[in-house]
């Protein structure tokens, strides 16, 4: 498989975690978001949205990190299942995963922050305020969901899609100096995940920087 990747992209980071947890060999092809390579003709042919990640599995080209993670989970169900067996439990895991992927991350994406700065004339301080606002709003809710659902990980003691989605968001929240002391459950789950090889190897600091 080939992952079109950027080391600091949290959406690509999710897919790296899922690939590692599934013990799938893959090749990384960096798409430098700061240099604008995501808008090149070559990358738009892979992902018409001009975003990373994209995953090539043989002839199959996939986009959208959560769709890719579910594809990997369905294709390799025996190795580290990312969704629980019961449909009610799957809905709970997806709710936590999508809270991050749909309701925090898109508001704080590179193109949105850039738009705030360049088109709307915002300052760096306003950009940080915007970023932190949406993290706090999402994490306040997620913290209360983890209080009910979490054990060592987001959903009991089994790894799940909720962890795959959460850990990259915590990395980014730290980058933007969010006060994580407000979230003891999130921090515990994050610490536990970061002890595991699949998460360690997927970490942005362990990737090439191109
Ligand atoms: N919903 C998409 C989001 C993908 C996304 O936003 N990727 C970001 C990096 S995390 C990106 O490529 N940004 C490029 C840009 O904003 O120009 C997914 O989960 O794959």
PDB file of C-alpha atoms and ligand atoms in Angstrom:
ATOM      1  CA  UNK A   1       0.000   0.000   0.000  1.00  0.00           C
ATOM      2  CA  UNK A   2       1.056   3.594  -0.547  1.00  0.00           C
ATOM      3  CA  UNK A   3       0.032   6.326   1.862  1.00  0.00           C
ATOM      4  CA  UNK A   4       0.130   9.883   0.536  1.00  0.00           C
ATOM      5  CA  UNK A   5       1.062  11.524   3.752  1.00  0.00           C
ATOM      6  CA  UNK A   6       2.246  14.625   5.567  1.00  0.00           C
ATOM      7  CA  UNK A   7       3.963  14.168   8.885  1.00  0.00           C
ATOM      8  CA  UNK A   8       1.976  16.821  10.760  1.00  0.00           C
ATOM      9  CA  UNK A   9      -1.414  16.083   9.180  1.00  0.00           C
ATOM     10  CA  UNK A  10      -3.646  14.676  11.874  1.00  0.00           C
ATOM     11  CA  UNK A  11      -5.891  13.003   9.283  1.00  0.00           C
ATOM     12  CA  UNK A  12      -2.870  11.191   7.815  1.00  0.00           C
ATOM     13  CA  UNK A  13      -1.644  10.439  11.353  1.00  0.00           C
ATOM     14  CA  UNK A  14      -4.939   8.567  11.970  1.00  0.00           C
ATOM     15  CA  UNK A  15      -4.295   6.363   8.959  1.00  0.00           C
ATOM     16  CA  UNK A  16      -0.673   5.718   9.989  1.00  0.00           C
ATOM     17  CA  UNK A  17      -1.947   4.549  13.386  1.00  0.00           C
ATOM     18  CA  UNK A  18      -4.552   2.252  11.800  1.00  0.00           C
ATOM     19  CA  UNK A  19      -2.024   0.787   9.343  1.00  0.00           C
ATOM     20  CA  UNK A  20       0.425   0.151  12.195  1.00  0.00           C
ATOM     21  CA  UNK A  21      -2.200  -1.375  14.478  1.00  0.00           C
ATOM     22  CA  UNK A  22      -3.151  -3.692  11.620  1.00  0.00           C
ATOM     23  CA  UNK A  23       0.547  -4.509  11.058  1.00  0.00           C
ATOM     24  CA  UNK A  24       0.247  -3.582   7.366  1.00  0.00           C
ATOM     25  CA  UNK A  25       3.418  -2.805   5.420  1.00  0.00           C
ATOM     26  CA  UNK A  26       3.098   0.478   3.590  1.00  0.00           C
ATOM     27  CA  UNK A  27       5.161   2.992   1.734  1.00  0.00           C
ATOM     28  CA  UNK A  28       4.876   6.674   2.561  1.00  0.00           C
ATOM     29  CA  UNK A  29       4.890   9.321  -0.156  1.00  0.00           C
ATOM     30  CA  UNK A  30       5.106  12.781   1.385  1.00  0.00           C
ATOM     31  CA  UNK A  31       2.883  15.577   0.096  1.00  0.00           C
ATOM     32  CA  UNK A  32       4.298  18.813   1.477  1.00  0.00           C
ATOM     33  CA  UNK A  33       1.293  20.846   2.619  1.00  0.00           C
ATOM     34  CA  UNK A  34       3.334  23.929   3.467  1.00  0.00           C
ATOM     35  CA  UNK A  35       4.766  23.998  -0.062  1.00  0.00           C
ATOM     36  CA  UNK A  36       1.251  23.571  -1.507  1.00  0.00           C
ATOM     37  CA  UNK A  37       1.871  20.163  -3.087  1.00  0.00           C
ATOM     38  CA  UNK A  38      -1.660  19.105  -2.128  1.00  0.00           C
ATOM     39  CA  UNK A  39      -2.941  21.381  -4.905  1.00  0.00           C
ATOM     40  CA  UNK A  40      -0.642  19.951  -7.598  1.00  0.00           C
ATOM     41  CA  UNK A  41      -2.286  18.222 -10.562  1.00  0.00           C
ATOM     42  CA  UNK A  42      -0.670  14.949  -9.503  1.00  0.00           C
ATOM     43  CA  UNK A  43      -2.191  15.089  -6.041  1.00  0.00           C
ATOM     44  CA  UNK A  44      -5.592  16.390  -7.192  1.00  0.00           C
ATOM     45  CA  UNK A  45      -5.783  13.300  -9.399  1.00  0.00           C
ATOM     46  CA  UNK A  46      -5.453  11.221  -6.217  1.00  0.00           C
ATOM     47  CA  UNK A  47      -7.672  13.372  -4.048  1.00  0.00           C
ATOM     48  CA  UNK A  48      -9.892  15.934  -5.801  1.00  0.00           C
ATOM     49  CA  UNK A  49     -10.278  17.711  -2.456  1.00  0.00           C
ATOM     50  CA  UNK A  50      -6.575  18.582  -2.426  1.00  0.00           C
ATOM     51  CA  UNK A  51      -6.113  17.083   1.024  1.00  0.00           C
ATOM     52  CA  UNK A  52      -4.095  14.300   2.605  1.00  0.00           C
ATOM     53  CA  UNK A  53      -4.330  11.442   3.216  1.00  0.00           C
ATOM     54  CA  UNK A  54      -4.928   9.266   0.179  1.00  0.00           C
ATOM     55  CA  UNK A  55      -4.273   5.543   0.244  1.00  0.00           C
ATOM     56  CA  UNK A  56      -3.466   3.372  -2.749  1.00  0.00           C
ATOM     57  CA  UNK A  57      -4.146  -0.330  -2.263  1.00  0.00           C
ATOM     58  CA  UNK A  58      -3.319  -2.039  -5.547  1.00  0.00           C
ATOM     59  CA  UNK A  59      -5.609  -0.307  -8.047  1.00  0.00           C
ATOM     60  CA  UNK A  60      -7.861   1.071  -5.345  1.00  0.00           C
ATOM     61  CA  UNK A  61      -7.394   4.720  -4.431  1.00  0.00           C
ATOM     62  CA  UNK A  62      -9.136   5.877  -1.269  1.00  0.00           C
ATOM     63  CA  UNK A  63      -9.541   9.246   0.440  1.00  0.00           C
ATOM     64  CA  UNK A  64     -11.048  10.484   3.734  1.00  0.00           C
ATOM     65  CA  UNK A  65      -9.137   9.161   6.722  1.00  0.00           C
ATOM     66  CA  UNK A  66     -12.126   7.726   8.602  1.00  0.00           C
ATOM     67  CA  UNK A  67     -13.350   5.889   5.507  1.00  0.00           C
ATOM     68  CA  UNK A  68      -9.821   4.547   4.997  1.00  0.00           C
ATOM     69  CA  UNK A  69      -9.574   3.386   8.623  1.00  0.00           C
ATOM     70  CA  UNK A  70     -12.905   1.569   8.356  1.00  0.00           C
ATOM     71  CA  UNK A  71     -11.799   0.005   5.051  1.00  0.00           C
ATOM     72  CA  UNK A  72      -8.631  -1.266   6.750  1.00  0.00           C
ATOM     73  CA  UNK A  73     -10.650  -2.558   9.677  1.00  0.00           C
ATOM     74  CA  UNK A  74     -13.061  -4.444   7.417  1.00  0.00           C
ATOM     75  CA  UNK A  75     -10.259  -5.794   5.242  1.00  0.00           C
ATOM     76  CA  UNK A  76      -8.104  -6.942   8.170  1.00  0.00           C
ATOM     77  CA  UNK A  77     -10.686  -7.693  10.863  1.00  0.00           C
ATOM     78  CA  UNK A  78      -8.584 -10.205  12.783  1.00  0.00           C
ATOM     79  CA  UNK A  79      -5.713  -7.862  13.669  1.00  0.00           C
ATOM     80  CA  UNK A  80      -6.587  -5.236  16.307  1.00  0.00           C
ATOM     81  CA  UNK A  81     -10.295  -4.747  15.538  1.00  0.00           C
ATOM     82  CA  UNK A  82     -11.077  -1.042  15.671  1.00  0.00           C
ATOM     83  CA  UNK A  83     -14.823  -1.368  16.153  1.00  0.00           C
ATOM     84  CA  UNK A  84     -16.598  -3.457  18.817  1.00  0.00           C
ATOM     85  CA  UNK A  85     -18.856  -6.410  17.981  1.00  0.00           C
ATOM     86  CA  UNK A  86     -22.167  -4.944  19.192  1.00  0.00           C
ATOM     87  CA  UNK A  87     -23.848  -2.336  17.005  1.00  0.00           C
ATOM     88  CA  UNK A  88     -24.698  -0.120  20.009  1.00  0.00           C
ATOM     89  CA  UNK A  89     -21.029  -0.152  21.036  1.00  0.00           C
ATOM     90  CA  UNK A  90     -19.936   0.601  17.481  1.00  0.00           C
ATOM     91  CA  UNK A  91     -22.232   3.635  17.488  1.00  0.00           C
ATOM     92  CA  UNK A  92     -20.660   4.863  20.739  1.00  0.00           C
ATOM     93  CA  UNK A  93     -17.127   4.451  19.401  1.00  0.00           C
ATOM     94  CA  UNK A  94     -18.025   6.183  16.137  1.00  0.00           C
ATOM     95  CA  UNK A  95     -19.673   9.042  18.050  1.00  0.00           C
ATOM     96  CA  UNK A  96     -16.414   9.726  19.918  1.00  0.00           C
ATOM     97  CA  UNK A  97     -14.283   9.292  16.806  1.00  0.00           C
ATOM     98  CA  UNK A  98     -16.489  11.567  14.697  1.00  0.00           C
ATOM     99  CA  UNK A  99     -16.745  14.207  17.406  1.00  0.00           C
ATOM    100  CA  UNK A 100     -13.061  14.793  16.748  1.00  0.00           C
ATOM    101  CA  UNK A 101     -12.979  14.099  13.011  1.00  0.00           C
ATOM    102  CA  UNK A 102     -16.138  16.010  12.037  1.00  0.00           C
ATOM    103  CA  UNK A 103     -16.634  18.634  14.715  1.00  0.00           C
ATOM    104  CA  UNK A 104     -13.147  19.717  15.858  1.00  0.00           C
ATOM    105  CA  UNK A 105     -10.647  18.941  13.133  1.00  0.00           C
ATOM    106  CA  UNK A 106     -12.328  20.560  10.078  1.00  0.00           C
ATOM    107  CA  UNK A 107     -12.632  23.909  11.854  1.00  0.00           C
ATOM    108  CA  UNK A 108      -8.931  23.917  12.640  1.00  0.00           C
ATOM    109  CA  UNK A 109      -7.556  22.597   9.380  1.00  0.00           C
ATOM    110  CA  UNK A 110      -4.624  24.363   7.698  1.00  0.00           C
ATOM    111  CA  UNK A 111      -6.792  25.872   4.933  1.00  0.00           C
ATOM    112  CA  UNK A 112      -9.287  27.249   7.459  1.00  0.00           C
ATOM    113  CA  UNK A 113      -6.571  28.834   9.615  1.00  0.00           C
ATOM    114  CA  UNK A 114      -4.951  30.263   6.493  1.00  0.00           C
ATOM    115  CA  UNK A 115      -8.281  31.739   5.378  1.00  0.00           C
ATOM    116  CA  UNK A 116      -8.713  33.404   8.755  1.00  0.00           C
ATOM    117  CA  UNK A 117      -5.277  35.004   8.441  1.00  0.00           C
ATOM    118  CA  UNK A 118      -5.165  35.948   4.769  1.00  0.00           C
ATOM    119  CA  UNK A 119      -8.775  36.545   3.667  1.00  0.00           C
ATOM    120  CA  UNK A 120     -10.307  37.758   6.917  1.00  0.00           C
ATOM    121  CA  UNK A 121      -7.241  39.638   8.157  1.00  0.00           C
ATOM    122  CA  UNK A 122      -7.046  37.836  11.491  1.00  0.00           C
ATOM    123  CA  UNK A 123      -3.947  38.023  13.673  1.00  0.00           C
ATOM    124  CA  UNK A 124      -1.865  35.122  14.978  1.00  0.00           C
ATOM    125  CA  UNK A 125      -3.446  35.669  18.397  1.00  0.00           C
ATOM    126  CA  UNK A 126      -6.928  35.384  16.901  1.00  0.00           C
ATOM    127  CA  UNK A 127      -5.894  32.264  15.020  1.00  0.00           C
ATOM    128  CA  UNK A 128      -4.763  30.616  18.266  1.00  0.00           C
ATOM    129  CA  UNK A 129      -7.932  31.768  20.032  1.00  0.00           C
ATOM    130  CA  UNK A 130     -10.043  30.240  17.237  1.00  0.00           C
ATOM    131  CA  UNK A 131      -8.090  27.004  17.350  1.00  0.00           C
ATOM    132  CA  UNK A 132      -8.325  26.658  21.126  1.00  0.00           C
ATOM    133  CA  UNK A 133     -12.018  27.577  21.207  1.00  0.00           C
ATOM    134  CA  UNK A 134     -13.013  24.633  19.013  1.00  0.00           C
ATOM    135  CA  UNK A 135     -10.705  22.213  20.793  1.00  0.00           C
ATOM    136  CA  UNK A 136     -12.126  23.196  24.184  1.00  0.00           C
ATOM    137  CA  UNK A 137     -15.706  22.969  22.974  1.00  0.00           C
ATOM    138  CA  UNK A 138     -15.116  19.486  21.543  1.00  0.00           C
ATOM    139  CA  UNK A 139     -12.886  18.185  24.306  1.00  0.00           C
ATOM    140  CA  UNK A 140     -15.275  19.369  27.052  1.00  0.00           C
ATOM    141  CA  UNK A 141     -17.915  17.086  25.535  1.00  0.00           C
ATOM    142  CA  UNK A 142     -15.513  14.250  24.803  1.00  0.00           C
ATOM    143  CA  UNK A 143     -14.159  14.325  28.363  1.00  0.00           C
ATOM    144  CA  UNK A 144     -17.665  13.690  29.716  1.00  0.00           C
ATOM    145  CA  UNK A 145     -18.177  10.858  27.202  1.00  0.00           C
ATOM    146  CA  UNK A 146     -14.883   9.280  28.263  1.00  0.00           C
ATOM    147  CA  UNK A 147     -15.918   9.538  31.920  1.00  0.00           C
ATOM    148  CA  UNK A 148     -18.695   7.088  31.032  1.00  0.00           C
ATOM    149  CA  UNK A 149     -16.998   4.940  28.378  1.00  0.00           C
ATOM    150  CA  UNK A 150     -13.238   4.894  28.927  1.00  0.00           C
ATOM    151  CA  UNK A 151     -11.018   2.394  30.639  1.00  0.00           C
ATOM    152  CA  UNK A 152      -7.380   2.301  29.616  1.00  0.00           C
ATOM    153  CA  UNK A 153      -8.566   3.479  26.199  1.00  0.00           C
ATOM    154  CA  UNK A 154     -11.490   5.546  24.922  1.00  0.00           C
ATOM    155  CA  UNK A 155     -13.910   2.638  24.943  1.00  0.00           C
ATOM    156  CA  UNK A 156     -13.102   0.353  27.850  1.00  0.00           C
ATOM    157  CA  UNK A 157      -9.792  -1.463  27.664  1.00  0.00           C
ATOM    158  CA  UNK A 158      -9.902  -2.214  23.925  1.00  0.00           C
ATOM    159  CA  UNK A 159      -8.296   0.014  21.357  1.00  0.00           C
ATOM    160  CA  UNK A 160     -10.779   1.481  18.915  1.00  0.00           C
ATOM    161  CA  UNK A 161     -11.369   3.996  16.171  1.00  0.00           C
ATOM    162  CA  UNK A 162     -12.006   6.557  18.913  1.00  0.00           C
ATOM    163  CA  UNK A 163      -8.332   6.304  19.968  1.00  0.00           C
ATOM    164  CA  UNK A 164      -7.159   6.447  16.353  1.00  0.00           C
ATOM    165  CA  UNK A 165      -9.037   9.727  15.991  1.00  0.00           C
ATOM    166  CA  UNK A 166      -8.234  11.212  19.408  1.00  0.00           C
ATOM    167  CA  UNK A 167      -4.460  10.876  19.686  1.00  0.00           C
ATOM    168  CA  UNK A 168      -3.606  13.041  16.624  1.00  0.00           C
ATOM    169  CA  UNK A 169      -6.021  15.702  17.892  1.00  0.00           C
ATOM    170  CA  UNK A 170      -4.280  15.762  21.280  1.00  0.00           C
ATOM    171  CA  UNK A 171      -0.941  16.154  19.498  1.00  0.00           C
ATOM    172  CA  UNK A 172      -2.316  19.181  17.661  1.00  0.00           C
ATOM    173  CA  UNK A 173      -3.972  20.626  20.754  1.00  0.00           C
ATOM    174  CA  UNK A 174      -0.566  20.544  22.450  1.00  0.00           C
ATOM    175  CA  UNK A 175       1.019  22.241  19.431  1.00  0.00           C
ATOM    176  CA  UNK A 176      -1.466  25.079  19.862  1.00  0.00           C
ATOM    177  CA  UNK A 177      -0.840  25.295  23.627  1.00  0.00           C
ATOM    178  CA  UNK A 178      -4.294  24.166  24.709  1.00  0.00           C
ATOM    179  CA  UNK A 179      -4.594  23.628  28.450  1.00  0.00           C
ATOM    180  CA  UNK A 180      -4.875  19.844  28.589  1.00  0.00           C
ATOM    181  CA  UNK A 181      -4.919  19.749  32.406  1.00  0.00           C
ATOM    182  CA  UNK A 182      -8.693  20.264  32.062  1.00  0.00           C
ATOM    183  CA  UNK A 183      -9.014  16.773  30.581  1.00  0.00           C
ATOM    184  CA  UNK A 184      -7.751  13.978  32.862  1.00  0.00           C
ATOM    185  CA  UNK A 185      -9.561  11.191  30.981  1.00  0.00           C
ATOM    186  CA  UNK A 186      -8.297  12.367  27.595  1.00  0.00           C
ATOM    187  CA  UNK A 187      -4.758  12.664  28.976  1.00  0.00           C
ATOM    188  CA  UNK A 188      -4.871   9.177  30.507  1.00  0.00           C
ATOM    189  CA  UNK A 189      -6.056   7.588  27.266  1.00  0.00           C
ATOM    190  CA  UNK A 190      -3.469   9.578  25.306  1.00  0.00           C
ATOM    191  CA  UNK A 191      -0.644   8.476  27.650  1.00  0.00           C
ATOM    192  CA  UNK A 192      -1.727   4.845  27.398  1.00  0.00           C
ATOM    193  CA  UNK A 193      -1.892   4.908  23.598  1.00  0.00           C
ATOM    194  CA  UNK A 194       1.481   6.615  23.310  1.00  0.00           C
ATOM    195  CA  UNK A 195       3.115   3.634  25.041  1.00  0.00           C
ATOM    196  CA  UNK A 196       2.112   1.356  22.155  1.00  0.00           C
ATOM    197  CA  UNK A 197       4.367   0.744  19.174  1.00  0.00           C
ATOM    198  CA  UNK A 198       1.630   1.388  16.610  1.00  0.00           C
ATOM    199  CA  UNK A 199       1.116   4.881  17.997  1.00  0.00           C
ATOM    200  CA  UNK A 200       4.819   5.530  18.651  1.00  0.00           C
ATOM    201  CA  UNK A 201       5.762   4.719  15.050  1.00  0.00           C
ATOM    202  CA  UNK A 202       2.945   6.879  13.680  1.00  0.00           C
ATOM    203  CA  UNK A 203       3.964   9.957  15.680  1.00  0.00           C
ATOM    204  CA  UNK A 204       4.807  13.062  13.588  1.00  0.00           C
ATOM    205  CA  UNK A 205       8.273  13.256  15.157  1.00  0.00           C
ATOM    206  CA  UNK A 206       9.057   9.802  13.778  1.00  0.00           C
ATOM    207  CA  UNK A 207       8.241  10.692  10.154  1.00  0.00           C
ATOM    208  CA  UNK A 208      10.354  12.414   7.508  1.00  0.00           C
ATOM    209  CA  UNK A 209       9.671  16.132   7.522  1.00  0.00           C
ATOM    210  CA  UNK A 210       9.053  16.622   3.779  1.00  0.00           C
TER     211      UNK A 210
HETATM  212  N1  LIG B   1     -11.858  14.884   6.396  1.00  0.00           N
HETATM  213  C1  LIG B   1     -10.577  14.713   5.772  1.00  0.00           C
HETATM  214  C2  LIG B   1      -9.706  15.868   6.207  1.00  0.00           C
HETATM  215  C3  LIG B   1      -8.374  15.841   5.499  1.00  0.00           C
HETATM  216  C4  LIG B   1      -7.600  17.091   5.844  1.00  0.00           C
HETATM  217  O1  LIG B   1      -8.171  18.087   6.304  1.00  0.00           O
HETATM  218  N2  LIG B   1      -6.290  17.045   5.601  1.00  0.00           N
HETATM  219  C5  LIG B   1      -5.501  18.204   5.885  1.00  0.00           C
HETATM  220  C6  LIG B   1      -4.312  17.846   6.780  1.00  0.00           C
HETATM  221  S1  LIG B   1      -4.832  17.260   8.335  1.00  0.00           S
HETATM  222  C7  LIG B   1      -4.956  18.782   4.599  1.00  0.00           C
HETATM  223  O2  LIG B   1      -4.603  18.054   3.688  1.00  0.00           O
HETATM  224  N3  LIG B   1      -4.883  20.113   4.523  1.00  0.00           N
HETATM  225  C8  LIG B   1      -4.361  20.766   3.385  1.00  0.00           C
HETATM  226  C9  LIG B   1      -4.844  22.168   3.298  1.00  0.00           C
HETATM  227  O3  LIG B   1      -5.543  22.607   4.218  1.00  0.00           O
HETATM  228  O4  LIG B   1      -4.491  22.836   2.329  1.00  0.00           O
HETATM  229  C10 LIG B   1      -9.969  13.382   6.203  1.00  0.00           C
HETATM  230  O5  LIG B   1     -10.271  12.935   7.300  1.00  0.00           O
HETATM  231  O6  LIG B   1      -9.217  12.778   5.415  1.00  0.00           O
END
